[in-house]
Structures are given as structure tokens and as C-alpha cells.
Amino acid sequence: MGYADRFVMSLGASTLQDDAQHHAAEPLAAAALADLTGAGFGALLTRVKYADGSISKTFESGTQNLAQLLRIWTNRVTEKGRERKWVKEGTEWDVRAALTLYRRVAERSLAYWLDGKCGTCHGTGTATRMICQPCRGTGRGEIGGGGFEREKALDMVSELESLLQAHNGRAAAMLRSCL
């Protein structure tokens, strides 16, 4: 069982006892420690990606976590966009246009990262017993928007995935050292 599975199971644990039979608190502690040494929101990424949409939590929606992640991610994309000089921000109109671009890139990249499945075949790669034409059998959908916006959104999707993998790697290493 990998780190992400143990983390999700610990979120749904009825008790956080830490003894010889119960180890539900350890993945949570590892996630917190990994957040201290990383970007600071890796546990939130793991929670939103793997736990908030789970069927066992139909009574409780993950919208608060998603809203918080969207705010953090929009700020992060804005920082990255300004740092990488995606748009020249000379006049007030340029600043507003840049902020709109950053927000749209953040929303599209987060939505695609959370569920980038093709809308036609729902991620299977086949539709009506043939290869799905819109995704060409990959099961991945397209990110909307223009070419420049799509390119930046794909760049940010890879950034999200690397943040998640780095966090989960750090947390898994800390979890192994606890056991």
C-alpha cells in the first residue's frame, strides 16, 4: 500500500490512536512534516486529488478544500506568470488582462489535473467499440482555450503533478522512517 492510500485511509479513520495495532496518525504526521519542507500545500493536493471525491464521503463534500486549493494555486500561477514574464504588465489594462490570464490558466490547469479524462469516452480510449476519435485512444481530454493559454495551462499541470509527486515522496520517506 502506497503513501497516498495510507493517507486517504487515515483521513477516514475512526480513531487516531498510535499504538502497535493502529497507525492512522502516522501518514497525517508525515504529510504535515513533508509540507514543512516543501511547497506547503502538498497534503492539500493529495487530499483534493485522492480523498475529497471518494464515494464513502457522500455526506461531506470536498468543496472547501477545493476552494482553498484554487485560491492557493491561483496565487502560485500568478507568481509563476509574473516571474516568467508571460505578459508585459505596463498599463492598468495590461495588469487586468494578465490577472485574467493567470486566473484562467490556474482554473484550467487545476481542473485538467484533477480530471483530464476525455468527455466522449470517459477515459477508456474507446467509444462504440472503436478507438475514440476526439482523444485518439489516449483517454485524455483537451484543455480549452487558445494556444498560448493552453500551453501555459499544460505547463502548470506538469507543475502540479511534480509538486504532488515531490510531496508524496517526502512524506513516504518520512513515513518509512517512522515505522
Short mmCIF file of C-alpha atoms in Angstrom, two decimals:
data_model
loop_
_atom_site.label_atom_id
_atom_site.label_comp_id
_atom_site.label_asym_id
_atom_site.label_seq_id
_atom_site.Cartn_x
_atom_site.Cartn_y
_atom_site.Cartn_z
CA MET A 1 0.00 0.00 0.00
CA GLY A 2 1.47 3.34 -1.07
CA TYR A 3 1.65 6.58 0.82
CA ALA A 4 -1.40 8.15 -0.87
CA ASP A 5 -3.56 5.13 0.01
CA ARG A 6 -2.42 5.22 3.63
CA PHE A 7 -3.05 8.97 3.77
CA VAL A 8 -6.59 8.60 2.43
CA MET A 9 -7.30 5.74 4.84
CA SER A 10 -6.04 7.82 7.77
CA LEU A 11 -8.37 10.68 6.78
CA GLY A 12 -11.32 8.33 7.19
CA ALA A 13 -10.06 6.61 10.34
CA SER A 14 -12.45 6.47 13.26
CA THR A 15 -9.59 6.71 15.75
CA LEU A 16 -6.16 8.25 15.54
CA GLN A 17 -4.61 6.05 18.18
CA ASP A 18 -0.91 5.45 17.79
CA ASP A 19 -0.06 2.06 19.21
CA ALA A 20 1.01 -1.39 17.95
CA GLN A 21 -2.34 -2.06 16.21
CA HIS A 22 -3.24 1.43 14.99
CA HIS A 23 -1.09 3.57 12.74
CA ALA A 24 -3.61 6.07 11.34
CA ALA A 25 -1.85 9.14 12.72
CA GLU A 26 1.49 8.40 11.08
CA PRO A 27 0.53 9.30 7.47
CA LEU A 28 -1.02 12.56 8.68
CA ALA A 29 2.12 13.45 10.63
CA ALA A 30 4.31 12.54 7.64
CA ALA A 31 2.16 14.77 5.40
CA ALA A 32 2.48 17.68 7.81
CA LEU A 33 6.25 17.29 8.08
CA ALA A 34 6.58 16.99 4.31
CA ASP A 35 4.59 20.22 3.93
CA LEU A 36 7.05 22.00 6.22
CA THR A 37 9.97 21.06 3.99
CA GLY A 38 8.20 21.55 0.65
CA ALA A 39 5.81 23.93 -1.10
CA GLY A 40 3.45 23.98 1.89
CA PHE A 41 0.31 22.60 0.29
CA GLY A 42 1.22 19.06 -0.81
CA ALA A 43 -1.12 17.44 1.71
CA LEU A 44 -3.95 19.58 0.34
CA LEU A 45 -3.08 18.45 -3.19
CA THR A 46 -3.17 14.81 -2.10
CA ARG A 47 -6.44 15.29 -0.22
CA VAL A 48 -8.22 17.03 -3.10
CA LYS A 49 -6.86 14.64 -5.76
CA TYR A 50 -7.47 11.35 -3.97
CA ALA A 51 -9.80 11.77 -0.99
CA ASP A 52 -12.39 14.50 -1.48
CA GLY A 53 -14.29 12.81 -4.28
CA SER A 54 -14.43 9.40 -2.65
CA ILE A 55 -17.73 7.57 -2.62
CA SER A 56 -17.52 6.88 1.10
CA LYS A 57 -17.82 10.59 1.84
CA THR A 58 -21.10 11.35 0.07
CA PHE A 59 -22.37 13.20 3.14
CA GLU A 60 -19.43 15.58 3.06
CA SER A 61 -18.27 17.48 0.02
CA GLY A 62 -14.68 18.47 -0.61
CA THR A 63 -15.63 21.91 -1.88
CA GLN A 64 -13.91 23.75 0.97
CA ASN A 65 -10.62 22.02 0.23
CA LEU A 66 -11.03 22.60 -3.48
CA ALA A 67 -11.82 26.29 -2.97
CA GLN A 68 -8.78 26.69 -0.72
CA LEU A 69 -6.58 24.87 -3.24
CA LEU A 70 -7.90 27.03 -6.07
CA ARG A 71 -7.04 30.21 -4.14
CA ILE A 72 -3.54 28.95 -3.34
CA TRP A 73 -2.99 27.68 -6.87
CA THR A 74 -4.21 30.93 -8.47
CA ASN A 75 -1.72 32.87 -6.33
CA ARG A 76 1.03 30.41 -7.28
CA VAL A 77 0.22 30.67 -11.01
CA THR A 78 0.17 34.47 -10.74
CA GLU A 79 3.63 34.39 -9.15
CA LYS A 80 4.92 31.99 -11.82
CA GLY A 81 3.40 34.04 -14.63
CA ARG A 82 4.97 37.25 -13.39
CA GLU A 83 8.28 35.54 -12.69
CA ARG A 84 8.35 34.00 -16.18
CA LYS A 85 7.00 37.22 -17.76
CA TRP A 86 4.12 35.62 -19.64
CA VAL A 87 2.56 39.05 -20.25
CA LYS A 88 4.06 42.50 -20.13
CA GLU A 89 2.30 44.44 -17.37
CA GLY A 90 2.85 48.06 -18.38
CA THR A 91 -0.54 49.73 -18.17
CA GLU A 92 -3.55 49.16 -15.94
CA TRP A 93 -5.30 47.33 -18.78
CA ASP A 94 -2.26 45.02 -19.18
CA VAL A 95 -2.33 44.21 -15.47
CA ARG A 96 -6.05 43.34 -15.60
CA ALA A 97 -5.54 41.22 -18.72
CA ALA A 98 -2.59 39.44 -17.11
CA LEU A 99 -4.55 38.71 -13.92
CA THR A 100 -7.40 37.32 -16.03
CA LEU A 101 -4.95 35.12 -17.92
CA TYR A 102 -3.36 33.87 -14.69
CA ARG A 103 -6.77 33.06 -13.19
CA ARG A 104 -7.91 31.20 -16.32
CA VAL A 105 -4.66 29.24 -16.54
CA ALA A 106 -4.97 28.33 -12.85
CA GLU A 107 -8.58 27.19 -13.20
CA ARG A 108 -7.98 25.19 -16.39
CA SER A 109 -4.79 23.56 -15.17
CA LEU A 110 -6.31 22.55 -11.84
CA ALA A 111 -9.46 21.20 -13.48
CA TYR A 112 -7.44 19.22 -16.02
CA TRP A 113 -5.07 17.90 -13.34
CA LEU A 114 -7.97 16.74 -11.19
CA ASP A 115 -9.87 15.10 -14.04
CA GLY A 116 -8.41 15.31 -17.52
CA LYS A 117 -10.45 12.45 -18.95
CA CYS A 118 -11.93 12.65 -22.40
CA GLY A 119 -15.58 13.68 -22.29
CA THR A 120 -16.55 11.30 -25.10
CA CYS A 121 -15.05 8.00 -23.89
CA HIS A 122 -14.72 8.98 -20.18
CA GLY A 123 -11.06 7.97 -20.12
CA THR A 124 -11.40 4.48 -21.64
CA GLY A 125 -9.93 5.34 -25.03
CA THR A 126 -12.71 3.54 -26.86
CA ALA A 127 -16.15 4.69 -27.95
CA THR A 128 -18.68 2.44 -29.69
CA ARG A 129 -16.12 -0.41 -29.81
CA MET A 130 -13.66 1.69 -31.79
CA ILE A 131 -10.81 4.00 -30.85
CA CYS A 132 -12.23 7.27 -29.58
CA GLN A 133 -11.70 9.93 -32.23
CA PRO A 134 -11.52 13.07 -30.01
CA CYS A 135 -8.72 11.69 -27.80
CA ARG A 136 -7.29 9.21 -30.37
CA GLY A 137 -7.40 6.42 -27.80
CA THR A 138 -5.38 8.15 -25.09
CA GLY A 139 -8.31 8.71 -22.74
CA ARG A 140 -7.11 12.27 -22.04
CA GLY A 141 -9.25 15.27 -22.92
CA GLU A 142 -8.18 18.60 -24.35
CA ILE A 143 -7.59 21.72 -22.35
CA GLY A 144 -9.76 24.51 -23.71
CA GLY A 145 -8.60 27.99 -24.56
CA GLY A 146 -6.28 29.46 -27.12
CA GLY A 147 -2.85 28.13 -27.99
CA PHE A 148 -0.91 30.39 -25.62
CA GLU A 149 -3.31 29.78 -22.74
CA ARG A 150 -3.38 26.02 -23.41
CA GLU A 151 0.42 25.89 -23.46
CA LYS A 152 0.68 27.68 -20.11
CA ALA A 153 -2.07 25.52 -18.59
CA LEU A 154 -0.26 22.34 -19.65
CA ASP A 155 2.92 23.74 -18.14
CA MET A 156 1.08 24.34 -14.87
CA VAL A 157 -0.45 20.82 -14.96
CA SER A 158 3.07 19.41 -15.01
CA GLU A 159 3.97 21.77 -12.17
CA LEU A 160 1.03 20.47 -10.11
CA GLU A 161 1.99 16.87 -10.78
CA SER A 162 5.61 17.49 -9.81
CA LEU A 163 4.52 19.23 -6.59
CA LEU A 164 2.29 16.27 -5.72
CA GLN A 165 4.96 13.68 -6.52
CA ALA A 166 7.64 15.57 -4.59
CA HIS A 167 5.37 15.93 -1.55
CA ASN A 168 4.28 12.30 -1.62
CA GLY A 169 7.89 11.19 -2.00
CA ARG A 170 9.00 13.24 1.01
CA ALA A 171 6.03 12.06 3.07
CA ALA A 172 6.60 8.41 2.10
CA ALA A 173 10.26 8.68 3.14
CA MET A 174 9.25 10.21 6.49
CA LEU A 175 6.62 7.52 6.93
CA ARG A 176 9.20 4.78 6.31
CA SER A 177 11.50 6.34 8.89
CA CYS A 178 8.63 6.31 11.44
CA LEU A 179 7.96 2.60 11.04
#
